Amino acid sequence: MGYDVAVIGAGIVGAACARALAAEGLRVVVLERDAAASGTTGRGEGNLLVSDKGPGPELVLAQRAAALWPGTVAALADELGPDFPAVEYEPKGGLVVATTEQGAEPLAAFAQTQRAAGVDARVIGVDDALALEPHLARGITAAVHYPEDAQVQPVVATEALLASARRHGAEVRTGVEVTGALRDAQGRLRGVATTAGEIAADRVVLAAGPWTGEISSRLGAHLPVRPRRGMVLVTTRMPHRVFRKVYDGDYFGATQSSDAALQTSSVVESTAAGTVLVGSSREQVGFDDRMRVEVLRQVAAKALRLFPFLSGASVMRAYGGFRPYMPDHLPVIGADHRLDGLWHATGHEGAGIGLSLATAELIAAGIAGRAAPIDPSPFSPQRASLAPHLAEEAA
Amino acid sequence: MTEVLVVGAGPAGLAAALAARARGAAVTLLDAADELGGQYWRHLPPQRPAARERALHHGWARFERMRRELEADPGCEVLTSAQVWAIEPADDDGRVGADGRLIDGGDRAVAGAAARAALVVHVLVGPVDGADRVARSIRPDALVLATGAHDRTLPFPGWDLPGVFTAGAAQALAKGERVAVGERVVVAGAGPFLLPVAASLAATGARVVGVHEANRPGRLAAGWLPRPWALIGAVGKAGELAGYAWNHVRHRIPYRTGSAVVAAHGTDRVEAVTIASLDRDWRPIAGTERRVEADAVCVSHGFTPRLELPIAAGCAITSDRFVVVDAGQGTSVAGVYAAGEITGIGGVDAALAEGAVAGHVAAGGSPTDAEISREMRARRTTTDFAGRIEASHGIRSGWTAWLDDDTLVCRCEEVPYGRLRATGDATCSTGLRSLKLTTRAGLGICQGRICGRTVEHLLGGDGGFADGVSTDRRPIAAPVRLAELAGASAPNRPEGHLRKETP
Amino acid sequence: MSARMLPAGSDPIRPGPTAPVTIHVDGEPVTGAAGQTIAGIVLANGRLAWRRTSSDGRPRGLFCGIGVCFDCIVTVNGDRDVRACQRRACDGDVVSSQHDELPEVHR
């Protein structure tokens, strides 16, 4: 007796997929090598952003996700009751600022293109920006307010999605690592071999984030997902003085860059616990998870350019994680064209928390053979922009 | 010349610095405190001289000798008020593997033929938690970690009331300030350390109304001596005056085994405690509770080694959570040594012996060298001390019976026991990282130093968690101001090698 | 009934003369002996608690006494989160107690 779907990975993408698939009435098992939210999900800030995305398919996905989050949060709260910790969903909005004269014009121009794509992107004056964030540095040159940006506690959200999936009949098995594929006589995937034995499933959804590269190879259909390291600093609790998700315009450049070398940009926000999260960095160093002081130094220095008052803030913790990086900067969502029965839900880089719900919706619709609310084709593993990278890997 | 950096200036660190100097190394000895001696020789500051301070200490003459020798030695830089906040790999020569070990020939089996440590130690020097401390980055040839341990106090109802202290706090205030934490004091917990604490309190003018050891006589006898009362002999190590005070008042201080403070009472401060008898597993025995008035309670159930720096350096940790060391005190990381309580709670004699061995080997010596044969012998004879303490005084599982649903487990984030369990049950999470982020236990400013082990135990993680996370890992080893971070020196800049001139 | 410093005259370790140091704690001048920590001075002056917790507003003072628990943190001359049990008092230090409330969160 097997499952309809095996989801590999209990990060937020796997959790959202499991919930959506279980809600379809499918028999779902989630296989997680370590523990839920122990990888990329637990190392992020919980960004639900439209502000950092230019017009294109990823923005469409983000807009769909932004529409799904409030209802999902309410449904999870109803379903799981008051004993379950709050997911700390906060539609606090984002404020993107330029700190140089040269940075001002591109910021406004970018917002203009986003507005044309339906994003609520409000170019505001410096005075208005200071009214929204009174502790912002005086020297900013431009600002755009994005009321649609929001934040969630990603680990609680993942656990809530998994708990909901379980209530719909899904099984969540942690400490189980996928070691290979099970195929039928026609070569179609019929399940996975794991450290806990063989698990039969009609379909396999691979949501292993930055570890997808390795797991997809084990399954025989490699996907070129690479880890991109990031670090976040956490201050001690302090009086509430950062009200939105505030970042400098460099952030967009860093997310879209393909450079492997260290890049930092400033992202600052408060949490429900009263701490302030200070990010962010991007570098491609494999899965090396050791803390680097130089990374912290750059992140700290840039944060002070946005919020000088943070100079005396105490940093009590730093954590790092690995974003699932795609060479063509788009998540991979959909059926693998090389291995029948394998589906991908990965490659969201630093946007997986926000995009998880919309990703799960696409996966569920695809597996159920239903039309999806947005066009899934740009995310297909078969897309043209990915083809050279797949070919390169094959060679 | 080999440059040895010793972190921690308690007994182990002092001994390590002296031994490394004796072997000809240039030594930097640093400590976060502004005085040498660690917690064991915590003493009055120079502004408060006292003619008979030695009377408060055991081995004071030895401490003074060690301190004098190191401070007068131009080959030893003594750096106090120096907080190590990070240790990171040095990647100047690309020799370090992902696990922090040397790739080329870093064979740890050859103790004494040590490869150079490939680490940078980041230090902030200045007033405690100051905002303008001076950054230093040190790239030693060998690193000796002697960071010691702190009290482990199990939660009980009311333990968050002002007036409840760790036993170490009472000791530090008595020795370092001549302040008694209260007038009517109850001392409770487990371990031979309770007695010197009671004695120090008595020598500081407090009235100790009782000392309560959770373990019962049978267990104490199994680990120690035929007669548990011989434990009083431990007081001999508390210092002449404390020993005198103890002897003077011992007949008036009830020393009770198999009993514990199971609750503290009061509204805004402690006013009384409930004492109960415990069974052999530390479960309170119904009907034995009695209320005792007190204005201070000092409670410790053992010690937690300070492991953040060894972990940051990449050192392997044993299953019972101490640093793995070889015969020469070498850790699993080339060029990194550990001594004292982080390798096992063994007391001052073990710390002194281990420190001397670590310093000697870090400076290029071998554990078989004649000049440290005495310390090697002492190290062997003190080895089983830690085991005996654990066998006699180790925490038993029944203590959770004294918790209420609203007893705080995490003091910083105010997470009560009931909510901790309910959240763990609701999420079914098997990963500690997720459990911490969903319960918030261990996420506060102390970063789980106080509650970490307790949270792990209460969430069922005694055998480890599915995500392999432990509360001992703190890459930021001490809080650092954002501006200090922004000005942190990049690793391996010239000032990273800064040190005073050596002969 | 409180913490107190053993009077020099009755201390058997025969302390020498000390210089006074005065700090201002929440606006009140408090005097101790030079070389004492902020926590030592405040405790010896009869104040057992000086922080209030964020969630429940409960009083906290010194707990571990050796810089591990951070219960005793105070703001010193404008610098937040200073461990009072570790920081030596300097004459004229302006010390204020901390009560860091949780932010208003719209869930």
Coordinates of N, CA, C and O in Angstrom, one line a residue, chain B residues 157-241:
Chain B
P157 N 8.9 26.5 41.2 CA 8.0 27.6 41.3 C 8.6 28.7 42.2 O 9.1 28.5 43.3
G158 N 8.6 29.9 41.6 CA 9.1 31.1 42.4 C 10.6 31.3 42.2 O 11.1 32.3 42.8
W159 N 11.2 30.6 41.4 CA 12.7 30.7 41.2 C 13.0 32.0 40.5 O 14.2 32.4 40.5
D160 N 12.0 32.7 39.9 CA 12.3 33.9 39.3 C 12.1 35.1 40.2 O 12.3 36.3 39.8
L161 N 11.7 34.9 41.5 CA 11.6 36.0 42.4 C 12.9 36.6 42.8 O 13.9 35.9 43.0
P162 N 13.0 37.9 42.9 CA 14.2 38.5 43.4 C 14.5 37.9 44.8 O 13.6 37.8 45.6
G163 N 15.7 37.7 45.1 CA 16.1 37.0 46.3 C 16.4 35.6 46.1 O 17.0 34.9 47.0
V164 N 16.1 35.0 45.0 CA 16.6 33.7 44.6 C 17.8 33.9 43.8 O 17.8 34.6 42.8
F165 N 18.9 33.3 44.2 CA 20.2 33.4 43.5 C 20.7 32.0 43.2 O 20.3 31.0 43.8
T166 N 21.7 32.0 42.3 CA 22.4 30.8 42.2 C 23.4 30.8 43.3 O 23.8 31.8 43.9
A167 N 23.9 29.6 43.7 CA 24.9 29.5 44.7 C 26.2 30.3 44.3 O 26.8 30.9 45.1
G168 N 26.5 30.2 43.0 CA 27.7 31.0 42.5 C 27.5 32.5 42.8 O 28.5 33.2 43.0
A169 N 26.3 33.0 42.7 CA 26.1 34.4 42.9 C 26.4 34.8 44.4 O 27.1 35.8 44.7
A170 N 25.9 33.9 45.3 CA 26.2 34.2 46.7 C 27.7 34.2 46.9 O 28.3 35.0 47.7
Q171 N 28.4 33.2 46.3 CA 29.8 33.1 46.5 C 30.6 34.3 45.9 O 31.5 34.9 46.5
A172 N 30.1 34.7 44.7 CA 30.8 35.8 44.0 C 30.6 37.1 44.8 O 31.5 37.9 45.0
L173 N 29.4 37.3 45.4 CA 29.2 38.5 46.1 C 29.9 38.5 47.5 O 30.4 39.5 47.9
A174 N 30.0 37.3 48.1 CA 30.7 37.2 49.3 C 32.2 37.5 49.1 O 32.8 38.3 49.9
K175 N 32.8 36.9 48.1 CA 34.2 37.0 48.0 C 34.6 38.2 47.2 O 35.7 38.8 47.5
G176 N 33.8 38.7 46.3 CA 34.2 39.8 45.4 C 33.7 41.1 45.9 O 34.1 42.2 45.4
E177 N 32.7 41.1 46.8 CA 32.1 42.4 47.3 C 32.0 42.5 48.8 O 31.7 43.6 49.3
R178 N 32.1 41.4 49.4 CA 31.8 41.3 50.9 C 30.3 41.6 51.1 O 30.0 42.3 52.1
V179 N 29.5 41.3 50.2 CA 28.0 41.5 50.3 C 27.4 40.1 50.6 O 27.6 39.2 49.8
A180 N 26.6 40.0 51.6 CA 25.8 38.8 51.9 C 24.4 39.0 51.2 O 23.8 40.1 51.2
V181 N 24.0 38.0 50.5 CA 22.8 38.1 49.7 C 21.5 38.2 50.6 O 20.5 38.7 50.1
G182 N 21.6 37.9 51.8 CA 20.5 38.0 52.7 C 20.9 37.8 54.1 O 22.1 37.6 54.4
E183 N 19.9 37.9 55.0 CA 20.2 37.7 56.4 C 19.8 36.3 56.9 O 20.5 35.7 57.7
R184 N 18.7 35.8 56.3 CA 18.3 34.4 56.6 C 18.3 33.7 55.3 O 17.4 33.9 54.4
V185 N 19.3 32.8 55.1 CA 19.6 32.3 53.8 C 19.4 30.7 53.8 O 19.9 30.1 54.7
V186 N 18.7 30.3 52.8 CA 18.6 28.8 52.5 C 19.5 28.5 51.4 O 19.4 29.1 50.3
V187 N 20.3 27.4 51.5 CA 21.2 27.0 50.4 C 20.7 25.6 50.0 O 20.4 24.8 50.9
A188 N 20.5 25.4 48.7 CA 19.9 24.1 48.3 C 20.4 23.7 46.9 O 20.9 24.6 46.2
G189 N 20.2 22.5 46.6 CA 20.7 22.0 45.3 C 21.4 20.7 45.4 O 20.9 19.8 46.1
A190 N 22.5 20.5 44.7 CA 23.2 19.3 44.7 C 24.7 19.6 44.5 O 25.0 20.4 43.7
G191 N 25.5 18.8 45.2 CA 27.0 18.9 44.9 C 27.8 19.4 46.1 O 27.3 20.1 47.0
P192 N 29.0 19.1 46.1 CA 29.9 19.5 47.2 C 30.1 21.0 47.3 O 30.5 21.5 48.3
F193 N 29.8 21.7 46.2 CA 30.0 23.1 46.2 C 29.0 23.8 47.1 O 29.3 25.0 47.6
L194 N 27.9 23.2 47.5 CA 27.0 23.9 48.4 C 27.6 24.2 49.7 O 27.3 25.2 50.3
L195 N 28.5 23.4 50.2 CA 29.1 23.6 51.5 C 30.0 24.8 51.6 O 29.8 25.7 52.5
P196 N 30.9 24.9 50.7 CA 31.7 26.2 50.7 C 30.9 27.4 50.5 O 31.2 28.5 51.1
V197 N 29.8 27.3 49.8 CA 29.0 28.5 49.6 C 28.3 28.9 50.9 O 28.3 30.0 51.3
A198 N 27.8 27.8 51.6 CA 27.2 28.1 52.9 C 28.2 28.7 53.9 O 28.0 29.6 54.6
A199 N 29.5 28.2 53.8 CA 30.5 28.7 54.7 C 30.9 30.1 54.3 O 31.0 31.0 55.2
S200 N 30.9 30.4 53.0 CA 31.2 31.8 52.6 C 30.1 32.8 53.1 O 30.4 33.9 53.6
L201 N 28.9 32.3 53.0 CA 27.8 33.1 53.5 C 27.9 33.4 55.0 O 27.8 34.5 55.5
A202 N 28.3 32.3 55.7 CA 28.4 32.5 57.1 C 29.5 33.4 57.5 O 29.4 34.3 58.4
A203 N 30.6 33.4 56.7 CA 31.8 34.2 56.9 C 31.5 35.7 56.5 O 32.3 36.5 56.6
T204 N 30.4 35.9 55.9 CA 30.0 37.2 55.4 C 28.8 37.8 56.3 O 28.2 38.8 55.9
G205 N 28.6 37.1 57.3 CA 27.6 37.6 58.3 C 26.2 37.2 58.1 O 25.3 37.7 58.8
A206 N 25.9 36.3 57.1 CA 24.6 35.8 56.9 C 24.3 34.6 57.8 O 25.2 33.9 58.2
R207 N 23.0 34.5 58.1 CA 22.6 33.3 58.9 C 22.1 32.2 57.9 O 21.1 32.5 57.2
V208 N 22.8 31.1 57.8 CA 22.4 30.1 56.9 C 21.4 29.2 57.7 O 21.8 28.5 58.6
V209 N 20.2 29.2 57.3 CA 19.2 28.4 58.1 C 19.1 27.0 57.6 O 18.5 26.2 58.3
G210 N 19.8 26.6 56.5 CA 19.8 25.2 56.2 C 20.5 25.0 54.9 O 20.5 25.9 54.0
V211 N 21.1 23.8 54.8 CA 21.8 23.4 53.5 C 21.1 22.1 53.1 O 21.0 21.2 53.9
H212 N 20.5 22.1 51.9 CA 19.7 21.0 51.4 C 20.3 20.4 50.2 O 20.3 21.0 49.1
E213 N 20.8 19.2 50.4 CA 21.4 18.4 49.3 C 20.3 17.4 48.8 O 19.7 16.7 49.6
A214 N 20.0 17.5 47.5 CA 18.9 16.7 47.0 C 19.1 15.2 47.1 O 18.2 14.4 47.2
N215 N 20.4 14.8 47.0 CA 20.6 13.4 47.0 C 20.6 12.8 48.4 O 20.9 13.4 49.4
R216 N 20.2 11.5 48.4 CA 20.1 10.8 49.7 C 21.4 10.2 50.1 O 22.3 10.0 49.3
P217 N 21.6 9.9 51.4 CA 22.9 9.4 51.9 C 23.4 8.2 51.1 O 24.6 8.2 50.8
G218 N 22.6 7.3 50.7 CA 23.0 6.1 50.1 C 23.8 6.5 48.8 O 24.9 5.9 48.5
R219 N 23.2 7.4 48.0 CA 23.9 7.7 46.8 C 25.2 8.5 47.0 O 26.1 8.3 46.3
L220 N 25.1 9.4 48.0 CA 26.3 10.2 48.3 C 27.4 9.2 48.7 O 28.6 9.3 48.3
A221 N 27.1 8.2 49.5 CA 28.1 7.3 50.0 C 28.6 6.5 48.9 O 29.9 6.2 48.8
A222 N 27.8 6.1 47.9 CA 28.2 5.3 46.8 C 29.3 6.0 46.0 O 30.3 5.4 45.5
G223 N 29.1 7.3 45.9 CA 30.1 8.1 45.1 C 31.2 8.6 45.9 O 32.3 8.8 45.3
W224 N 31.1 8.8 47.1 CA 32.1 9.5 47.9 C 32.8 8.6 48.9 O 33.8 7.9 48.6
L225 N 32.2 8.5 50.1 CA 32.9 7.9 51.2 C 31.9 7.2 52.0 O 30.7 7.4 51.8
P226 N 32.4 6.3 52.8 CA 31.4 5.5 53.6 C 30.4 6.4 54.4 O 29.2 6.1 54.5
R227 N 30.9 7.5 54.9 CA 30.0 8.4 55.7 C 29.8 9.7 55.0 O 30.7 10.4 54.8
P228 N 28.6 9.9 54.6 CA 28.3 11.2 53.8 C 28.7 12.4 54.6 O 29.0 13.4 54.0
W229 N 28.7 12.3 55.9 CA 29.1 13.5 56.7 C 30.5 13.9 56.4 O 30.9 15.0 56.7
A230 N 31.3 13.0 55.9 CA 32.7 13.3 55.6 C 32.7 14.3 54.5 O 33.8 14.9 54.3
L231 N 31.6 14.5 53.8 CA 31.5 15.6 52.9 C 31.9 16.9 53.4 O 32.4 17.8 52.8
I232 N 31.6 17.1 54.7 CA 32.0 18.3 55.4 C 33.5 18.6 55.1 O 33.9 19.8 55.1
G233 N 34.2 17.6 54.9 CA 35.6 17.8 54.6 C 35.9 18.7 53.4 O 36.9 19.4 53.3
A234 N 34.9 18.8 52.5 CA 35.0 19.6 51.4 C 35.1 21.1 51.8 O 35.6 21.9 51.1
V235 N 34.6 21.4 53.0 CA 34.6 22.7 53.5 C 36.1 23.2 53.7 O 36.4 24.3 53.6
G236 N 36.9 22.2 53.9 CA 38.3 22.6 54.1 C 38.9 23.4 52.9 O 39.8 24.2 53.0
K237 N 38.2 23.1 51.7 CA 38.7 23.8 50.5 C 38.0 25.2 50.4 O 38.3 25.9 49.4
A238 N 37.2 25.6 51.3 CA 36.5 26.8 51.2 C 37.4 28.0 51.8 O 37.0 29.1 51.7
G239 N 38.5 27.7 52.3 CA 39.3 28.8 52.9 C 39.3 28.7 54.4 O 38.3 28.2 55.0
E240 N 40.3 29.3 54.9 CA 40.6 29.2 56.3 C 39.4 29.7 57.2 O 38.8 29.1 58.0
L241 N 39.0 31.0 56.8 CA 38.0 31.6 57.5 C 36.6 31.0 57.3 O 35.9 30.8 58.3

